[in-house]
Coordinates of C-alpha atoms and ligand atoms in Angstrom, one line a residue:
Chain E
M1 CA 0.0 0.0 0.0
I2 CA 1.0 3.6 -0.6
P3 CA 2.0 5.3 2.7
E4 CA -0.7 7.5 4.0
P5 CA -0.2 10.9 2.4
Q6 CA -0.8 14.2 4.3
L7 CA -3.1 16.8 2.9
S8 CA -1.5 19.5 4.9
R9 CA 1.8 18.8 3.2
L10 CA 0.2 19.0 -0.2
Y11 CA -1.8 22.2 0.3
Q12 CA 0.7 24.3 2.2
E13 CA -0.2 27.9 3.0
V14 CA 2.4 29.3 0.5
I15 CA 1.1 27.0 -2.2
L16 CA -2.5 28.1 -1.6
D17 CA -1.5 31.7 -1.6
H18 CA 0.2 31.4 -5.0
N19 CA -3.0 29.6 -6.2
R20 CA -5.2 32.5 -5.0
N21 CA -2.9 35.2 -6.2
P22 CA -0.7 33.8 -8.9
R23 CA 2.4 36.0 -9.6
N24 CA 3.3 36.9 -13.2
F25 CA -0.2 35.7 -14.3
K26 CA -0.1 37.6 -17.6
E27 CA 0.3 37.3 -21.2
I28 CA 3.5 38.9 -22.6
P29 CA 2.6 40.3 -26.1
N30 CA 6.0 39.7 -27.8
P31 CA 7.7 36.9 -26.0
T32 CA 11.0 35.6 -27.4
Q33 CA 10.0 32.2 -26.1
Y34 CA 6.6 30.7 -25.9
S35 CA 5.2 27.2 -25.1
H36 CA 1.9 25.5 -24.3
G37 CA 1.7 23.0 -21.5
Y38 CA -1.4 20.8 -21.6
N39 CA -2.3 17.8 -19.6
P40 CA -5.2 16.1 -21.4
L41 CA -6.0 13.9 -18.4
C42 CA -7.0 16.6 -16.0
G43 CA -7.3 19.6 -18.3
D44 CA -4.5 21.6 -16.8
D45 CA -3.7 24.1 -19.6
Y46 CA -1.1 26.8 -19.5
H47 CA 0.6 29.2 -21.9
L48 CA 4.1 30.2 -20.9
Y49 CA 5.8 33.4 -22.1
L50 CA 9.5 34.3 -21.7
V51 CA 11.5 37.3 -22.7
I52 CA 15.2 36.4 -22.9
D53 CA 17.6 39.3 -23.5
E54 CA 20.7 39.2 -25.7
S55 CA 22.9 38.1 -22.8
G56 CA 20.7 35.1 -22.2
V57 CA 19.0 36.4 -19.1
I58 CA 15.3 36.0 -18.4
A59 CA 14.1 39.6 -18.5
D60 CA 10.4 38.7 -18.0
A61 CA 8.2 35.6 -17.6
G62 CA 4.5 35.2 -17.5
F63 CA 1.9 32.5 -17.7
M64 CA -1.8 32.3 -18.4
G65 CA -4.3 29.5 -18.3
S66 CA -6.2 27.3 -15.9
G67 CA -5.5 24.3 -13.8
C68 CA -5.4 22.9 -10.2
A69 CA -3.8 24.6 -7.2
I70 CA -0.7 22.5 -7.5
S71 CA 0.0 23.3 -11.2
K72 CA -0.9 26.9 -10.8
S73 CA 1.2 27.6 -7.8
S74 CA 4.1 25.7 -9.3
A75 CA 3.9 27.9 -12.4
S76 CA 3.6 31.0 -10.3
I77 CA 6.6 30.2 -8.1
M78 CA 8.6 29.1 -11.2
T79 CA 8.1 32.5 -12.9
T80 CA 9.3 34.3 -9.8
L81 CA 12.4 32.0 -9.5
I82 CA 13.5 32.2 -13.1
K83 CA 13.3 36.0 -13.7
G84 CA 16.8 37.5 -13.7
K85 CA 18.5 34.1 -14.1
T86 CA 20.4 32.9 -17.2
V87 CA 19.1 30.3 -19.5
S88 CA 21.7 27.8 -18.4
E89 CA 20.9 28.5 -14.7
I90 CA 17.2 27.8 -15.2
A91 CA 17.8 24.8 -17.4
A92 CA 19.7 23.3 -14.5
L93 CA 17.0 24.3 -12.0
K94 CA 14.4 22.6 -14.2
D95 CA 16.5 19.4 -14.3
N96 CA 16.9 19.5 -10.6
F97 CA 13.2 20.1 -10.0
L98 CA 12.1 17.3 -12.3
E99 CA 14.5 15.0 -10.5
F100 CA 13.4 16.2 -7.1
M101 CA 9.8 15.3 -7.9
T102 CA 10.5 11.9 -9.4
Q103 CA 13.5 10.4 -7.7
A104 CA 13.0 7.8 -5.1
P105 CA 14.4 7.8 -2.5
L106 CA 15.1 11.5 -2.5
P107 CA 18.8 12.2 -2.0
A108 CA 19.5 14.9 0.6
S109 CA 21.3 17.1 -1.9
A110 CA 18.3 17.2 -4.2
K111 CA 16.3 19.3 -1.8
S112 CA 18.8 22.1 -1.5
A113 CA 19.2 22.2 -5.3
V114 CA 15.7 23.4 -5.9
G115 CA 15.4 26.3 -3.6
R116 CA 11.9 27.4 -2.8
M117 CA 10.4 24.7 -5.0
A118 CA 11.3 22.3 -2.1
M119 CA 7.9 23.2 -0.7
F120 CA 6.4 20.8 -3.3
E121 CA 8.0 17.8 -1.6
G122 CA 4.6 16.9 -0.1
V123 CA 3.2 16.4 -3.6
R124 CA 5.5 13.4 -3.9
E125 CA 3.1 11.6 -1.5
F126 CA 0.4 12.0 -4.1
P127 CA 1.9 10.3 -7.2
I128 CA -1.1 11.2 -9.4
R129 CA -0.5 14.9 -8.6
V130 CA 3.3 14.9 -9.5
K131 CA 2.5 15.7 -13.1
C132 CA 0.5 18.8 -11.9
A133 CA 3.6 20.2 -10.2
T134 CA 5.9 19.4 -13.2
L135 CA 3.6 20.5 -16.0
I136 CA 4.9 24.1 -16.2
W137 CA 8.5 22.9 -15.9
H138 CA 8.0 20.7 -18.9
A139 CA 6.6 23.7 -20.7
L140 CA 9.7 25.6 -19.7
A141 CA 11.9 22.9 -21.2
D142 CA 9.8 23.2 -24.4
A143 CA 10.2 27.0 -24.5
L144 CA 13.9 26.7 -24.0
K145 CA 14.3 24.0 -26.7
D146 CA 13.3 26.7 -29.2
Y147 CA 15.9 29.0 -27.7
S148 CA 18.8 26.7 -28.0
S149 CA 17.9 25.5 -31.5
G150 CA 17.2 29.1 -32.6
H151 CA 20.7 30.0 -31.4
K152 CA 22.3 27.0 -33.0
S153 CA 20.7 27.8 -36.3
T154 CA 21.7 31.5 -36.3
G155 CA 25.1 30.5 -35.1
G156 CA 25.4 28.2 -38.1
I157 CA 24.8 30.8 -40.8
Chain P
M1 CA -46.9 -2.4 -7.4
D2 CA -43.3 -3.5 -7.5
R3 CA -42.0 0.0 -7.6
Q4 CA -43.4 0.6 -4.1
K5 CA -41.2 -2.1 -2.6
I6 CA -38.2 -0.4 -1.1
L7 CA -34.7 -1.6 -1.8
E8 CA -33.0 -3.0 1.3
V9 CA -29.8 -1.2 0.7
E10 CA -27.9 -2.3 3.8
R11 CA -28.4 -5.9 2.7
I12 CA -27.5 -5.1 -0.9
R13 CA -24.3 -3.5 0.3
K14 CA -23.2 -6.8 1.8
D15 CA -23.3 -8.4 -1.6
F16 CA -20.6 -6.0 -2.7
P17 CA -17.5 -6.9 -0.7
I18 CA -15.5 -3.9 -1.7
L19 CA -18.0 -1.5 -0.2
G20 CA -17.0 -2.8 3.3
Q21 CA -13.5 -1.5 2.9
T22 CA -11.8 1.5 4.3
M23 CA -9.9 3.9 2.1
N24 CA -7.4 6.3 3.7
G25 CA -8.7 5.3 7.1
R26 CA -12.4 6.0 6.4
P27 CA -15.2 3.7 5.2
L28 CA -15.1 3.8 1.4
V29 CA -17.7 6.0 -0.3
Y30 CA -17.8 4.9 -3.9
L31 CA -19.3 7.5 -6.2
D32 CA -17.7 6.9 -9.5
N33 CA -20.4 4.5 -10.8
A34 CA -20.6 6.2 -14.2
A35 CA -17.0 5.2 -14.8
T36 CA -17.5 1.6 -13.6
T37 CA -19.5 -0.2 -11.1
Q38 CA -18.5 -2.6 -8.3
K39 CA -19.2 -6.3 -8.5
P40 CA -21.5 -8.4 -6.4
V41 CA -20.3 -11.7 -5.0
S42 CA -22.4 -13.6 -7.4
V43 CA -20.4 -12.2 -10.4
I44 CA -17.1 -12.7 -8.7
R45 CA -17.9 -16.2 -7.7
R46 CA -19.3 -17.2 -11.0
M47 CA -16.1 -16.2 -12.8
H48 CA -14.0 -17.9 -10.2
D49 CA -16.0 -21.1 -10.4
F50 CA -16.0 -21.0 -14.2
Y51 CA -12.3 -20.8 -14.3
E52 CA -11.9 -23.4 -11.7
T53 CA -14.2 -26.1 -13.1
E54 CA -15.7 -25.2 -16.4
Y55 CA -13.2 -23.2 -18.5
A56 CA -12.6 -24.2 -22.1
T57 CA -12.8 -22.5 -25.5
V58 CA -16.1 -22.0 -27.3
H59 CA -17.6 -23.1 -30.6
R60 CA -15.0 -25.3 -32.1
A61 CA -14.3 -28.3 -30.0
V62 CA -16.2 -31.6 -29.8
Y63 CA -15.4 -32.3 -26.1
T64 CA -17.9 -31.8 -23.4
L65 CA -16.1 -29.1 -21.5
S66 CA -16.0 -26.8 -24.6
Q67 CA -19.6 -27.6 -25.4
N68 CA -20.6 -26.5 -21.9
A69 CA -18.7 -23.3 -22.1
T70 CA -20.3 -22.6 -25.5
R71 CA -23.7 -23.2 -23.9
E72 CA -23.0 -20.9 -21.0
C73 CA -22.1 -18.1 -23.4
D74 CA -25.2 -18.8 -25.4
L75 CA -27.3 -18.6 -22.2
V76 CA -25.9 -15.2 -21.5
R77 CA -26.6 -14.1 -25.0
E78 CA -30.2 -15.1 -24.4
K79 CA -30.2 -13.2 -21.1
C80 CA -29.0 -10.0 -22.8
R81 CA -31.6 -10.4 -25.5
K82 CA -34.3 -10.6 -22.9
Y83 CA -32.9 -7.8 -20.8
L84 CA -33.0 -5.4 -23.8
N85 CA -36.1 -7.0 -25.3
A86 CA -34.5 -7.7 -28.6
K87 CA -36.3 -10.1 -30.9
N88 CA -33.6 -12.5 -31.8
N89 CA -30.4 -13.9 -30.2
S90 CA -28.6 -13.3 -33.5
E91 CA -29.0 -9.6 -32.8
I92 CA -26.8 -9.7 -29.7
I93 CA -23.1 -9.4 -30.5
F94 CA -20.5 -9.7 -27.8
V95 CA -17.9 -7.0 -28.0
R96 CA -15.3 -5.7 -25.6
G97 CA -17.5 -2.8 -24.5
A98 CA -19.4 0.2 -25.7
T99 CA -16.3 1.7 -27.4
E100 CA -15.8 -1.3 -29.6
A101 CA -19.5 -1.5 -30.3
M102 CA -19.6 2.0 -31.7
N103 CA -16.4 1.4 -33.7
L104 CA -18.1 -1.7 -35.1
V105 CA -21.1 0.3 -36.3
A106 CA -19.0 3.2 -37.7
F107 CA -16.7 0.9 -39.7
G108 CA -19.0 -2.1 -40.2
Y109 CA -22.0 -0.1 -41.3
G110 CA -20.8 3.4 -42.1
R111 CA -17.9 2.4 -44.2
K112 CA -20.1 0.2 -46.4
F113 CA -23.2 2.2 -46.8
L114 CA -22.2 5.9 -46.5
K115 CA -20.8 7.8 -49.4
A116 CA -19.2 11.2 -49.9
G117 CA -21.5 14.1 -49.0
D118 CA -23.6 12.0 -46.6
E119 CA -24.2 13.3 -43.1
I120 CA -23.9 11.9 -39.7
I121 CA -25.6 13.5 -36.6
V122 CA -24.2 13.2 -33.1
S123 CA -25.1 15.3 -30.1
N124 CA -23.2 17.8 -28.0
L125 CA -23.5 15.3 -25.1
E126 CA -21.5 12.4 -26.6
H127 CA -18.7 10.5 -25.0
H128 CA -15.6 10.6 -27.1
A129 CA -16.3 7.0 -28.1
N130 CA -19.4 8.1 -30.0
I131 CA -17.6 11.1 -31.6
V132 CA -14.1 10.0 -32.7
P133 CA -15.0 6.9 -34.7
W134 CA -17.6 9.0 -36.7
Q135 CA -15.1 11.8 -37.1
Q136 CA -12.5 9.4 -38.5
L137 CA -15.0 7.9 -40.8
C138 CA -15.9 11.4 -42.0
L139 CA -12.3 12.0 -42.8
E140 CA -11.9 8.7 -44.6
K141 CA -15.1 9.1 -46.7
N142 CA -15.6 12.8 -47.0
L143 CA -18.8 12.8 -44.9
T144 CA -20.1 15.7 -42.8
L145 CA -20.5 15.4 -39.0
R146 CA -23.4 17.5 -37.5
V147 CA -24.0 18.1 -33.9
I148 CA -27.3 18.6 -32.0
P149 CA -26.7 21.5 -29.6
I150 CA -27.9 21.6 -26.0
N151 CA -29.4 24.2 -23.8
D152 CA -27.9 25.5 -20.5
Q153 CA -29.6 22.7 -18.6
G154 CA -27.9 20.2 -20.7
E155 CA -30.9 19.1 -22.7
L156 CA -30.9 18.4 -26.4
L157 CA -32.5 21.1 -28.5
M158 CA -35.0 19.0 -30.4
D159 CA -36.0 21.7 -32.8
E160 CA -32.4 22.1 -33.8
Y161 CA -32.2 18.4 -34.3
K162 CA -35.2 18.5 -36.6
K163 CA -33.5 21.2 -38.6
L164 CA -30.3 19.1 -39.0
L165 CA -32.2 16.1 -40.4
N166 CA -32.4 16.0 -44.1
C167 CA -32.2 13.5 -47.0
K168 CA -28.4 13.3 -46.7
T169 CA -28.6 12.2 -43.1
K170 CA -27.6 8.6 -43.0
V171 CA -26.8 7.9 -39.4
V172 CA -27.9 9.5 -36.1
A173 CA -25.7 8.4 -33.2
V174 CA -26.8 9.7 -29.8
T175 CA -26.3 8.7 -26.2
H176 CA -29.2 7.4 -24.1
V177 CA -27.9 9.0 -20.9
S178 CA -25.1 11.5 -20.8
N179 CA -22.1 10.3 -18.6
A180 CA -21.0 13.9 -18.1
L181 CA -24.3 15.6 -17.1
G182 CA -26.8 12.8 -16.5
T183 CA -29.3 14.0 -19.1
I184 CA -31.7 11.3 -20.2
N185 CA -32.4 11.8 -23.9
P186 CA -35.7 11.2 -25.6
V187 CA -34.3 8.3 -27.6
R188 CA -37.6 7.1 -28.9
E189 CA -38.5 10.5 -30.4
I190 CA -35.0 10.9 -31.7
T191 CA -35.3 7.5 -33.4
R192 CA -38.7 8.2 -34.9
L193 CA -37.5 11.5 -36.4
A194 CA -34.4 9.9 -37.8
H195 CA -36.3 7.1 -39.4
D196 CA -38.7 9.6 -41.0
A197 CA -35.6 11.1 -42.6
G198 CA -34.4 7.7 -43.7
A199 CA -31.4 7.5 -41.3
V200 CA -30.4 4.6 -39.1
V201 CA -30.0 5.2 -35.4
L202 CA -27.3 4.1 -32.9
I203 CA -28.0 4.6 -29.3
D204 CA -25.1 4.5 -26.8
G205 CA -26.7 2.8 -23.8
A206 CA -23.6 2.6 -21.6
Q207 CA -25.1 4.8 -18.9
A208 CA -28.7 3.7 -19.4
V209 CA -28.7 -0.1 -19.1
P210 CA -27.5 -0.1 -15.5
H211 CA -30.1 2.4 -14.3
L212 CA -33.3 2.4 -16.4
K213 CA -35.6 0.2 -18.3
V214 CA -34.5 -0.3 -21.8
D215 CA -37.0 -1.7 -24.3
L216 CA -35.6 -2.0 -27.8
Q217 CA -38.9 -2.7 -29.4
E218 CA -40.2 0.5 -27.9
I219 CA -37.2 2.6 -28.8
D220 CA -37.0 0.9 -32.2
C221 CA -33.4 2.1 -32.8
D222 CA -31.2 0.2 -35.3
F223 CA -28.2 -0.3 -33.0
Y224 CA -27.8 -0.1 -29.2
C225 CA -24.8 -0.9 -27.0
F226 CA -23.6 -1.1 -23.5
S227 CA -20.6 -2.2 -21.4
G228 CA -20.7 -5.1 -19.0
H229 CA -18.5 -3.4 -16.4
K230 CA -20.9 -0.5 -15.9
V231 CA -23.8 -2.9 -15.1
Y232 CA -22.0 -4.7 -12.3
G233 CA -20.4 -7.2 -14.6
P234 CA -16.8 -7.8 -15.6
T235 CA -14.6 -5.6 -17.8
G236 CA -13.8 -6.9 -21.3
V237 CA -17.3 -7.6 -22.4
G238 CA -20.1 -5.6 -23.8
V239 CA -23.0 -5.9 -26.1
L240 CA -23.9 -4.5 -29.4
Y241 CA -27.5 -5.0 -30.5
G242 CA -28.3 -4.5 -34.2
K243 CA -31.4 -5.2 -36.2
L244 CA -30.9 -8.4 -38.0
R245 CA -31.3 -7.1 -41.5
H246 CA -28.5 -4.5 -40.9
L247 CA -26.2 -7.1 -39.4
E248 CA -26.8 -9.3 -42.4
A249 CA -26.1 -6.5 -44.8
M250 CA -23.0 -5.2 -43.1
D251 CA -19.5 -6.2 -43.6
P252 CA -17.5 -7.9 -40.8
Y253 CA -15.5 -5.4 -38.8
Q254 CA -12.6 -7.7 -37.9
F255 CA -11.5 -10.8 -39.6
G256 CA -10.1 -14.1 -38.3
G257 CA -11.3 -17.3 -36.6
E258 CA -14.9 -18.0 -35.5
M259 CA -16.4 -15.6 -38.1
I260 CA -15.8 -17.6 -41.2
E261 CA -17.6 -20.4 -43.1
M262 CA -15.1 -21.3 -45.7
V263 CA -11.5 -20.1 -46.2
T264 CA -9.3 -20.7 -49.2
Y265 CA -6.5 -18.4 -50.3
E266 CA -8.7 -16.9 -53.0
K267 CA -11.9 -16.3 -51.0
T268 CA -13.5 -16.4 -47.7
T269 CA -17.2 -16.7 -46.9
F270 CA -18.4 -15.3 -43.7
T271 CA -20.7 -16.9 -41.2
R272 CA -24.0 -15.3 -40.1
P273 CA -24.5 -12.8 -37.3
P274 CA -23.7 -12.8 -34.4
L275 CA -20.5 -14.8 -35.0
K276 CA -19.8 -12.8 -38.2
F277 CA -18.9 -10.0 -35.8
E278 CA -17.1 -12.0 -33.2
A279 CA -13.7 -12.7 -34.8
G280 CA -11.2 -14.5 -32.6
T281 CA -11.6 -16.2 -29.2
P282 CA -14.1 -14.1 -27.2
P283 CA -13.7 -13.0 -23.6
I284 CA -15.3 -16.3 -22.4
A285 CA -15.2 -15.8 -18.6
P286 CA -16.3 -12.2 -18.7
I287 CA -19.3 -13.2 -20.9
V288 CA -20.1 -15.9 -18.4
G289 CA -19.8 -13.3 -15.6
L290 CA -22.1 -10.9 -17.3
G291 CA -25.0 -13.4 -16.7
P292 CA -25.2 -13.1 -12.9
A293 CA -24.7 -9.3 -13.2
L294 CA -27.9 -9.0 -15.3
D295 CA -29.6 -11.5 -13.0
Y296 CA -28.7 -9.3 -10.0
V297 CA -30.1 -6.2 -11.5
G298 CA -33.2 -8.1 -12.6
R299 CA -33.8 -9.5 -9.1
L300 CA -33.6 -6.0 -7.6
G301 CA -35.9 -4.8 -10.3
I302 CA -34.9 -2.1 -12.7
D303 CA -38.1 -0.1 -11.8
R304 CA -37.1 -0.1 -8.1
I305 CA -33.5 0.7 -8.9
E306 CA -34.7 3.7 -11.0
A307 CA -37.0 4.9 -8.2
Y308 CA -34.3 4.6 -5.5
E309 CA -31.6 6.2 -7.6
H310 CA -33.9 9.0 -8.4
E311 CA -34.5 9.6 -4.7
L312 CA -30.7 9.7 -4.2
L313 CA -30.4 12.2 -7.1
I314 CA -33.1 14.5 -5.6
A315 CA -31.5 14.4 -2.2
A316 CA -28.0 14.9 -3.4
T317 CA -29.0 17.7 -5.7
R318 CA -30.7 19.5 -2.8
R319 CA -27.8 18.9 -0.4
L320 CA -25.1 19.9 -2.9
S321 CA -27.0 23.0 -3.9
E322 CA -26.7 24.2 -0.3
V323 CA -22.9 24.1 -0.5
P324 CA -21.8 27.7 -0.9
G325 CA -20.3 28.4 -4.3
L326 CA -21.2 25.0 -5.7
K327 CA -22.7 25.0 -9.2
I328 CA -24.3 21.9 -10.7
I329 CA -23.6 21.6 -14.4
G330 CA -26.5 20.0 -16.1
Q331 CA -30.0 20.3 -14.7
A332 CA -32.0 18.5 -17.2
R333 CA -35.6 17.7 -16.3
E334 CA -35.0 14.0 -17.2
K335 CA -31.9 13.1 -15.4
G336 CA -30.0 10.0 -14.2
A337 CA -28.2 9.9 -10.8
I338 CA -25.1 11.8 -12.0
I339 CA -24.2 15.2 -10.6
S340 CA -21.4 17.2 -12.3
F341 CA -20.4 20.3 -10.4
T342 CA -17.8 23.0 -9.8
I343 CA -17.1 25.0 -6.7
G344 CA -16.0 28.6 -7.3
D345 CA -12.6 28.5 -8.8
I346 CA -11.4 25.5 -6.9
H347 CA -10.1 23.1 -9.5
P348 CA -12.0 19.7 -9.6
H349 CA -8.6 17.9 -9.3
D350 CA -8.1 19.5 -5.9
I351 CA -11.6 18.6 -4.9
G352 CA -10.9 15.0 -5.9
T353 CA -7.7 14.7 -3.9
I354 CA -9.2 16.1 -0.8
L355 CA -12.3 13.9 -1.0
D356 CA -10.0 10.9 -1.6
Q357 CA -8.3 11.6 1.7
E358 CA -11.8 11.4 3.3
G359 CA -12.3 8.0 1.6
I360 CA -14.7 9.4 -1.0
A361 CA -14.1 8.3 -4.6
I362 CA -15.5 10.8 -7.2
R363 CA -14.4 11.5 -10.7
T364 CA -12.8 14.7 -11.8
G365 CA -11.9 15.8 -15.3
H366 CA -13.6 16.1 -18.6
H367 CA -15.2 12.6 -18.4
C368 CA -14.2 11.8 -22.0
A369 CA -16.7 14.5 -23.1
Q370 CA -14.6 17.5 -23.9
P371 CA -17.2 19.1 -26.1
V372 CA -19.6 19.1 -23.2
M373 CA -17.0 21.0 -21.1
R374 CA -16.4 23.4 -23.9
R375 CA -20.1 24.1 -24.2
F376 CA -20.1 25.2 -20.5
N377 CA -16.8 27.0 -20.8
I378 CA -15.1 24.9 -18.1
P379 CA -12.0 22.7 -18.3
A380 CA -13.4 20.1 -16.0
T381 CA -16.0 19.2 -13.4
A382 CA -16.1 17.0 -10.3
R383 CA -18.7 14.3 -10.8
A384 CA -20.5 12.2 -8.3
S385 CA -22.4 9.3 -9.9
F386 CA -24.7 7.0 -7.8
S387 CA -25.8 3.5 -7.8
F388 CA -28.5 1.5 -5.9
Y389 CA -25.9 0.6 -3.3
N390 CA -25.2 4.2 -2.3
T391 CA -27.0 5.7 0.7
Q392 CA -28.2 9.0 2.2
D393 CA -25.3 8.7 4.7
E394 CA -22.9 8.7 1.9
I395 CA -24.4 11.9 0.5
D396 CA -23.8 13.4 4.0
R397 CA -20.2 12.2 3.8
L398 CA -19.8 13.9 0.4
V399 CA -21.2 17.2 1.7
K400 CA -18.9 17.1 4.7
G401 CA -16.0 16.3 2.4
L402 CA -16.9 19.3 0.3
E403 CA -17.0 21.5 3.4
K404 CA -13.4 20.4 4.1
V405 CA -12.4 21.3 0.6
Q406 CA -13.8 24.8 1.2
E407 CA -12.0 25.0 4.6
I408 CA -8.7 24.3 2.9
F409 CA -9.3 26.7 0.0
R410 CA -11.1 29.4 2.0
Ligands
PLP1 C1 -21.8 7.3 -22.4 C2 -20.7 6.4 -22.5 N1 -20.4 5.9 -23.7 C3 -19.3 5.1 -23.9 C4 -18.5 4.7 -22.9 C5 -17.3 3.9 -23.2 O1 -17.4 2.7 -22.5 P1 -16.2 1.6 -22.5 O2 -15.0 2.4 -22.0 O3 -16.7 0.6 -21.5 O4 -16.1 1.1 -23.9 C6 -18.7 5.3 -21.7 C7 -17.8 5.0 -20.5 O5 -17.1 5.8 -20.0 C8 -19.8 6.1 -21.5 O6 -20.1 6.7 -20.3

C-alpha cells in the first residue's frame, strides 16, 4: 500500500497563496519564447511566455491558463524564480526540480538544489499529482528548446 | 406495485465486498459508478468457479467441456436479448465494450453504406467513443458530422435536431444517458424522427442499461450498445445490438477465426450474425460473468432501482445546492443519478484529492466528453455518480468532504 499521504503537506499555505494570487499571471505580447503545456488527463492548460535578452538572461516571464492549485502555484513560483537568471541556470534548475519530484528515494542534496520549489515535496506523496507540479516545468523545457535550437541555427549561418 | 417495494440497501451492500473496505482510514464511499460499477459476489464467484471447473474454448471443440462453455455463453446471449427486449439472439453481439460496439457500427455499417456528401448526426452530449469513430469515418469518406446542440440545462435542442435532419442524413448516433451531465435523452422520439428522414440510429446505452428500463422494441433504434462493467459485470465484455437485417447486410469489422464459413486463399465466406462480428476467441469468462450481473439487477428490479436512484439524485441535488459556491452543471428535467459540479474557482482535481483523503471516490476531469466541457466553458468538473448501493449517509459524507475542501481553500 502507498503510505498515508498528508493533505497538509500538499496544500501548504504558500502554495494556496500562489494559487489564490498567482504571480506573473499575464500574457506577454511579444515573447522571445513561448510554449503551451497541456495535460489532457486533468485539463491543466497553461501558456508560458518568456522574454530572454541578448545576454541570455530571463528579463520577463508570464503564464496564463487554468488548472489545479498545484499546477498553478508551481507555475507562479517558477516564474518568480527564473526571472533574472540565465538560460543555463534555469535549465539546471528545471532538471533539478524534475529529479526532485520523481527520484525515489530522495537524495538529501536534491532538496537544496531546488530552492523554494522544495515546498512541493509533499506532492510526492500523491503520485497522481506529481505531473501537476511538473507540467509548467516541462513547458519551460519546451520553451527553451526553441531558444537553444534558434541559437544554433543562427550560429550556423 | 413492484415500484413501491423499497430496496434493502444495507443488505444489498453486503453483496458487494469492496463496499465494506476503508480507504485512507475511512469507510469507502464509492461515487464513480458512471465510470465503472463494483461487482456483487455472485459475479465474482461465477467467474471464479467457471475458471476453476468449467473453463474451455467455445464453438470449435467436440469435447464436453467446450460444449458446456459454449452453452454458458449462449445462455448469457439469451439473457442479454431478454434484458434489452431484442427479438432474436442473433441480434446480440458480444464485443469488448461500448467503445468497440460504436467502432463496429461506424466501420462495419458506415464504411459500407455511406458515401461522400452523406451526413452523420451526433449530439453535444456524446462520450468521445461516440464522436471520434464517426469523425475518423468522415475524414476517410468525406462525410459531414453535424452536432445537435444543448441548452444551459444540458438538454438536447430537439427543434435544432429536426432542422439538422435531411435526406443526406444517413446515421444518427446519440447517447441514451449523458455520462458527463446525467441528461436522459428522448431516444424514442430521436429515433422516430431519424427514421422519418431515412437514417439509421445508434443509441449509446452505456449509462442507461444499469439504471433504467431499456426496451428496444419501444425505442426501435437500429443499433444499441452497453458495457458489462458498468452494469455490475466484468470488464472486457459488452453488447452491441443490431437489427438483424442490418447485421446481415453489413461487412464484418474484424477478420479471423470464428467468423468464417469457408476459407481458401482466394476467397472467404463469412458466417452469419452474431458470429460474423465475433472474430477470434471471445472473452469467455467475462461473458459468463455478465450473466449473474444482469440477474442481480433483474432481481432487484430495474423499476425499483430507477426509483431509488432518483431519490438519491433529488436528495444529493438538494444537499449539494446548499454548499456555498457549488454549481451543478446539467440540470435536465429528465436526469439519471449523475451530478457534475464545480465549486467557485477550486479546480476539480483539488476537490478529488481532498475527498479521496476522506475515503470518497468521485471523478474529476472532462469525463471523456470535452465538447460538453467546452459548451459550458469549463475545463473540467467534479462528478458524483450514484448506484443503488449508495446511501443518504454517503451523501452526508460527500457534503462534509466538500466542506473540508472549502476550509482548505477558504
Ligand atoms: C456514455 C458512454 N459511452 C461510452 C463509454 C465507453 O465505454 P467503455 O469504455 O466501457 O467502452 C462510456 C464509458 O465511459 C460512457 O459513459
